[in-house]
Amino acid sequence: MAEIYMVRHGQASFGADNYDQLSQLGHQQAQWLGEYFNSLGLQFDHIYQGDLVRHTETTAGIAKGLTTEFSRVNVMPELNEFDFKALVNVYLQQHPELSLPSKPSVKEFFHLLKQAMIDWCHGTLVSDQLPETWKGFHDRVAQAYNHIQQHCSGKVLVVSSGGTNAQFISQVLRTPAETVVDLNLQSRNTGVSHFYFNQHAVRLTSFNTTPHLDSAERQQYITHG
C-alpha cells in the first residue's frame, strides 16, 4: 500500500502581527524533521501542501534537511487551515464577557478557540463574517485527500495545519465532529501522522509523533502553536 506522511507546520509566530510565518524555532523544527527523514532514507514520490506561508516554509525546511530539492510541490488551498481568528472574533461578538487581554497567553487563546470550535461544529456559531461553514471545511479537506488517494502512489508528504490534519484523521476514523477539536489542540509543530492507503481505504498507523524532537536535548523544543 501507499503511504501518507502528514505533517503539521513548524512553530508559527503567535503574538506577532503576522502569524503566518515560521519562527526561528519553526524553521529549525522543519529542518530537523527533514534530517530525520533523511536518516531513514525516505524519498517522497509526491509532495502536497496548502498555500499558506507557514506551509511553504515548512516544506522548504524539510527539503533542506533531506539535502534535496523537491522537483514539484503540489499546492492545494483545500489543505489550508480554517480561519481561526475569524472564528474567535465571531465567538467573542456573541460572548463579549469572555474577551481576552490585549496580549493573551497561548493557553488563554486556545481555551477560547476550543469553545468557538465546539459551537462551530455544532452549527451554533453562524455568521456572515465566517469564511466557511463547518460542513464547508469538512468537505474541502475530504476533497483534497480524495484527490491524493485516487491519484498518488508510493510515499506522499503532506504539509498542512493542525485543524486540517485533525479533520482528515476524524474522517478516516469516522469519529464525531468534536474529535476534530480535541485532536487539533493536541497537534504538535512538525508532528507527523502516518497512514497506509490505496484507492479504496485509508488506515491511520500513528498520530502526532515527533521522533526528531524526542531526544533529551530536543524535548524542550516541542511546541503546539
Tab-separated table of C-alpha atoms in Angstrom:
chain	number	residue	atom	x	y	z
A	1	MET	CA	0.000	0.000	0.000
A	2	ALA	CA	0.996	3.615	-0.482
A	3	GLU	CA	1.852	5.865	2.478
A	4	ILE	CA	0.994	9.390	3.608
A	5	TYR	CA	3.318	11.290	5.944
A	6	MET	CA	1.101	14.119	7.144
A	7	VAL	CA	2.996	16.970	8.844
A	8	ARG	CA	1.797	19.971	10.764
A	9	HIS	CA	3.791	23.122	10.023
A	10	GLY	CA	6.611	24.273	12.286
A	11	GLN	CA	6.062	26.751	15.094
A	12	ALA	CA	4.440	29.871	13.677
A	13	SER	CA	4.608	33.423	15.028
A	14	PHE	CA	1.956	33.506	17.742
A	15	GLY	CA	1.507	37.019	19.123
A	16	ALA	CA	3.205	38.696	16.150
A	17	ASP	CA	1.404	40.947	13.675
A	18	ASN	CA	1.736	38.182	11.095
A	19	TYR	CA	1.108	34.713	12.500
A	20	ASP	CA	1.557	33.114	9.079
A	21	GLN	CA	5.316	32.727	9.110
A	22	LEU	CA	7.599	30.363	10.943
A	23	SER	CA	9.527	31.437	13.988
A	24	GLN	CA	13.242	30.738	14.079
A	25	LEU	CA	12.441	27.578	16.042
A	26	GLY	CA	9.807	26.632	13.473
A	27	HIS	CA	12.406	26.681	10.700
A	28	GLN	CA	14.707	24.539	12.834
A	29	GLN	CA	11.945	22.030	13.627
A	30	ALA	CA	11.249	21.572	9.924
A	31	GLN	CA	14.908	21.060	9.097
A	32	TRP	CA	15.306	18.557	11.936
A	33	LEU	CA	12.344	16.630	10.585
A	34	GLY	CA	13.920	16.550	7.139
A	35	GLU	CA	17.153	15.288	8.666
A	36	TYR	CA	15.202	12.541	10.432
A	37	PHE	CA	13.533	11.526	7.167
A	38	ASN	CA	16.969	11.530	5.539
A	39	SER	CA	18.321	9.201	8.246
A	40	LEU	CA	15.586	6.726	7.272
A	41	GLY	CA	16.437	7.007	3.594
A	42	LEU	CA	12.962	8.350	2.806
A	43	GLN	CA	12.292	9.619	-0.694
A	44	PHE	CA	8.890	11.136	-1.423
A	45	ASP	CA	7.105	10.453	-4.682
A	46	HIS	CA	4.562	13.256	-4.231
A	47	ILE	CA	4.610	16.480	-2.201
A	48	TYR	CA	1.425	18.341	-1.252
A	49	GLN	CA	0.902	21.446	0.867
A	50	GLY	CA	-1.539	24.251	1.497
A	51	ASP	CA	-0.763	27.715	0.128
A	52	LEU	CA	-0.030	29.423	3.449
A	53	VAL	CA	3.443	30.842	4.092
A	54	ARG	CA	3.977	28.573	7.092
A	55	HIS	CA	3.273	25.559	4.886
A	56	THR	CA	5.724	26.674	2.211
A	57	GLU	CA	8.438	27.421	4.759
A	58	THR	CA	7.947	24.055	6.468
A	59	THR	CA	8.164	22.188	3.172
A	60	ALA	CA	11.353	24.091	2.342
A	61	GLY	CA	12.851	23.251	5.739
A	62	ILE	CA	12.099	19.557	5.292
A	63	ALA	CA	13.745	19.629	1.868
A	64	LYS	CA	16.792	21.329	3.381
A	65	GLY	CA	17.090	18.607	5.998
A	66	LEU	CA	16.721	15.966	3.315
A	67	THR	CA	19.525	17.726	1.377
A	68	THR	CA	17.387	17.724	-1.736
A	69	GLU	CA	15.177	19.984	-3.791
A	70	PHE	CA	11.605	18.897	-4.376
A	71	SER	CA	11.154	18.962	-8.136
A	72	ARG	CA	7.422	19.556	-7.846
A	73	VAL	CA	5.305	20.708	-4.930
A	74	ASN	CA	1.545	20.450	-5.425
A	75	VAL	CA	-0.116	23.433	-3.753
A	76	MET	CA	-3.748	22.867	-2.741
A	77	PRO	CA	-5.687	25.630	-0.937
A	78	GLU	CA	-8.031	22.870	0.244
A	79	LEU	CA	-5.257	21.896	2.696
A	80	ASN	CA	-5.260	25.325	4.358
A	81	GLU	CA	-6.216	25.847	7.976
A	82	PHE	CA	-9.663	27.206	8.805
A	83	ASP	CA	-9.686	30.895	9.692
A	84	PHE	CA	-9.304	30.524	13.449
A	85	LYS	CA	-9.003	34.276	14.011
A	86	ALA	CA	-12.373	34.910	12.352
A	87	LEU	CA	-13.845	32.078	14.378
A	88	VAL	CA	-12.665	33.547	17.677
A	89	ASN	CA	-13.758	37.067	16.693
A	90	VAL	CA	-17.294	35.914	15.890
A	91	TYR	CA	-17.442	33.884	19.089
A	92	LEU	CA	-16.394	36.920	21.143
A	93	GLN	CA	-19.073	39.033	19.455
A	94	GLN	CA	-21.590	36.540	20.792
A	95	HIS	CA	-19.853	36.236	24.178
A	96	PRO	CA	-18.253	39.635	24.912
A	97	GLU	CA	-17.928	38.738	28.585
A	98	LEU	CA	-15.158	36.294	27.587
A	99	SER	CA	-12.944	38.940	25.964
A	100	LEU	CA	-9.221	38.226	26.103
A	101	PRO	CA	-6.480	40.592	27.277
A	102	SER	CA	-4.688	42.552	24.558
A	103	LYS	CA	-1.842	40.025	24.557
A	104	PRO	CA	-3.331	36.702	25.626
A	105	SER	CA	-1.217	33.716	26.530
A	106	VAL	CA	-1.262	30.679	24.261
A	107	LYS	CA	-3.270	28.827	26.912
A	108	GLU	CA	-5.886	31.580	27.142
A	109	PHE	CA	-6.258	31.821	23.378
A	110	PHE	CA	-6.560	28.093	22.776
A	111	HIS	CA	-9.098	27.703	25.577
A	112	LEU	CA	-11.285	30.252	23.799
A	113	LEU	CA	-10.642	28.652	20.407
A	114	LYS	CA	-11.804	25.303	21.778
A	115	GLN	CA	-15.139	26.782	22.832
A	116	ALA	CA	-15.551	28.536	19.480
A	117	MET	CA	-14.784	25.328	17.546
A	118	ILE	CA	-17.304	23.343	19.578
A	119	ASP	CA	-20.040	25.844	18.748
A	120	TRP	CA	-18.904	25.922	15.116
A	121	CYS	CA	-19.037	22.151	14.660
A	122	HIS	CA	-22.463	22.046	16.356
A	123	GLY	CA	-23.768	24.663	13.949
A	124	THR	CA	-24.490	27.220	16.678
A	125	LEU	CA	-21.739	29.624	15.622
A	126	VAL	CA	-23.036	31.118	12.393
A	127	SER	CA	-22.153	34.478	10.877
A	128	ASP	CA	-21.604	36.152	7.530
A	129	GLN	CA	-18.165	37.032	8.874
A	130	LEU	CA	-17.082	33.387	8.840
A	131	PRO	CA	-15.352	32.454	5.562
A	132	GLU	CA	-16.780	28.917	5.638
A	133	THR	CA	-19.181	26.667	7.471
A	134	TRP	CA	-18.130	23.563	9.363
A	135	LYS	CA	-19.538	21.455	6.515
A	136	GLY	CA	-17.544	23.502	4.009
A	137	PHE	CA	-14.367	22.870	5.998
A	138	HIS	CA	-15.166	19.154	6.257
A	139	ASP	CA	-15.899	18.835	2.543
A	140	ARG	CA	-12.832	20.661	1.223
A	141	VAL	CA	-10.491	18.552	3.374
A	142	ALA	CA	-12.258	15.418	2.145
A	143	GLN	CA	-11.852	16.651	-1.438
A	144	ALA	CA	-8.115	17.210	-1.010
A	145	TYR	CA	-7.430	13.771	0.404
A	146	ASN	CA	-9.732	12.043	-2.042
A	147	HIS	CA	-7.596	13.533	-4.807
A	148	ILE	CA	-4.422	12.232	-3.149
A	149	GLN	CA	-5.975	8.824	-2.541
A	150	GLN	CA	-7.091	8.442	-6.145
A	151	HIS	CA	-4.061	9.902	-7.919
A	152	CYS	CA	-0.997	9.054	-5.811
A	153	SER	CA	1.081	6.009	-5.044
A	154	GLY	CA	4.343	5.417	-3.224
A	155	LYS	CA	5.241	7.802	-0.409
A	156	VAL	CA	3.329	11.073	-0.129
A	157	LEU	CA	4.368	14.044	2.028
A	158	VAL	CA	1.524	16.381	3.023
A	159	VAL	CA	2.311	19.629	4.886
A	160	SER	CA	-0.706	21.347	6.375
A	161	SER	CA	-2.105	22.660	9.666
A	162	GLY	CA	-3.412	21.228	12.916
A	163	GLY	CA	-7.113	21.718	12.265
A	164	THR	CA	-6.931	20.422	8.714
A	165	ASN	CA	-4.968	17.362	9.784
A	166	ALA	CA	-7.387	16.713	12.654
A	167	GLN	CA	-10.320	16.970	10.270
A	168	PHE	CA	-8.847	14.313	7.986
A	169	ILE	CA	-7.977	11.966	10.853
A	170	SER	CA	-11.514	12.275	12.188
A	171	GLN	CA	-12.862	11.379	8.764
A	172	VAL	CA	-10.568	8.350	8.496
A	173	LEU	CA	-11.582	7.112	11.957
A	174	ARG	CA	-15.257	8.065	11.462
A	175	THR	CA	-15.390	9.882	14.771
A	176	PRO	CA	-17.807	12.610	15.935
A	177	ALA	CA	-17.049	16.179	14.902
A	178	GLU	CA	-15.958	17.058	18.435
A	179	THR	CA	-12.936	14.790	17.928
A	180	VAL	CA	-11.522	17.331	15.487
A	181	VAL	CA	-11.407	19.887	18.312
A	182	ASP	CA	-9.515	17.564	20.646
A	183	LEU	CA	-7.039	16.383	18.005
A	184	ASN	CA	-6.397	19.928	16.820
A	185	LEU	CA	-5.465	21.166	20.285
A	186	GLN	CA	-3.052	18.238	20.779
A	187	SER	CA	-1.272	18.859	17.488
A	188	ARG	CA	2.479	19.426	17.798
A	189	ASN	CA	4.503	21.590	15.457
A	190	THR	CA	6.076	19.341	12.805
A	191	GLY	CA	4.201	16.414	14.347
A	192	VAL	CA	3.858	13.525	11.894
A	193	SER	CA	0.821	11.308	11.391
A	194	HIS	CA	1.296	8.245	9.190
A	195	PHE	CA	-1.207	6.401	7.033
A	196	TYR	CA	-1.273	3.477	4.639
A	197	PHE	CA	-3.740	3.843	1.777
A	198	ASN	CA	-4.960	2.623	-1.561
A	199	GLN	CA	-7.851	3.781	-3.752
A	200	HIS	CA	-10.362	2.002	-1.519
A	201	ALA	CA	-9.202	2.604	2.042
A	202	VAL	CA	-7.037	4.768	4.316
A	203	ARG	CA	-5.600	3.423	7.579
A	204	LEU	CA	-4.041	5.560	10.335
A	205	THR	CA	-0.946	3.897	11.834
A	206	SER	CA	0.454	6.693	14.043
A	207	PHE	CA	-0.601	10.154	15.219
A	208	ASN	CA	1.290	13.352	16.028
A	209	THR	CA	4.734	11.814	16.548
A	210	THR	CA	7.891	13.919	16.855
A	211	PRO	CA	10.772	11.422	16.603
A	212	HIS	CA	13.092	14.241	15.508
A	213	LEU	CA	12.465	16.010	18.851
A	214	ASP	CA	12.379	13.049	21.206
A	215	SER	CA	15.955	13.201	22.455
A	216	ALA	CA	16.669	14.641	25.891
A	217	GLU	CA	18.353	17.644	24.256
A	218	ARG	CA	15.389	18.466	21.983
A	219	GLN	CA	12.274	17.755	24.035
A	220	GLN	CA	12.275	21.391	25.154
A	221	TYR	CA	11.633	22.347	21.529
A	222	ILE	CA	8.284	20.533	21.284
A	223	THR	CA	5.645	23.239	20.734
A	224	HIS	CA	1.955	23.469	19.863
A	225	GLY	CA	1.482	26.957	18.425
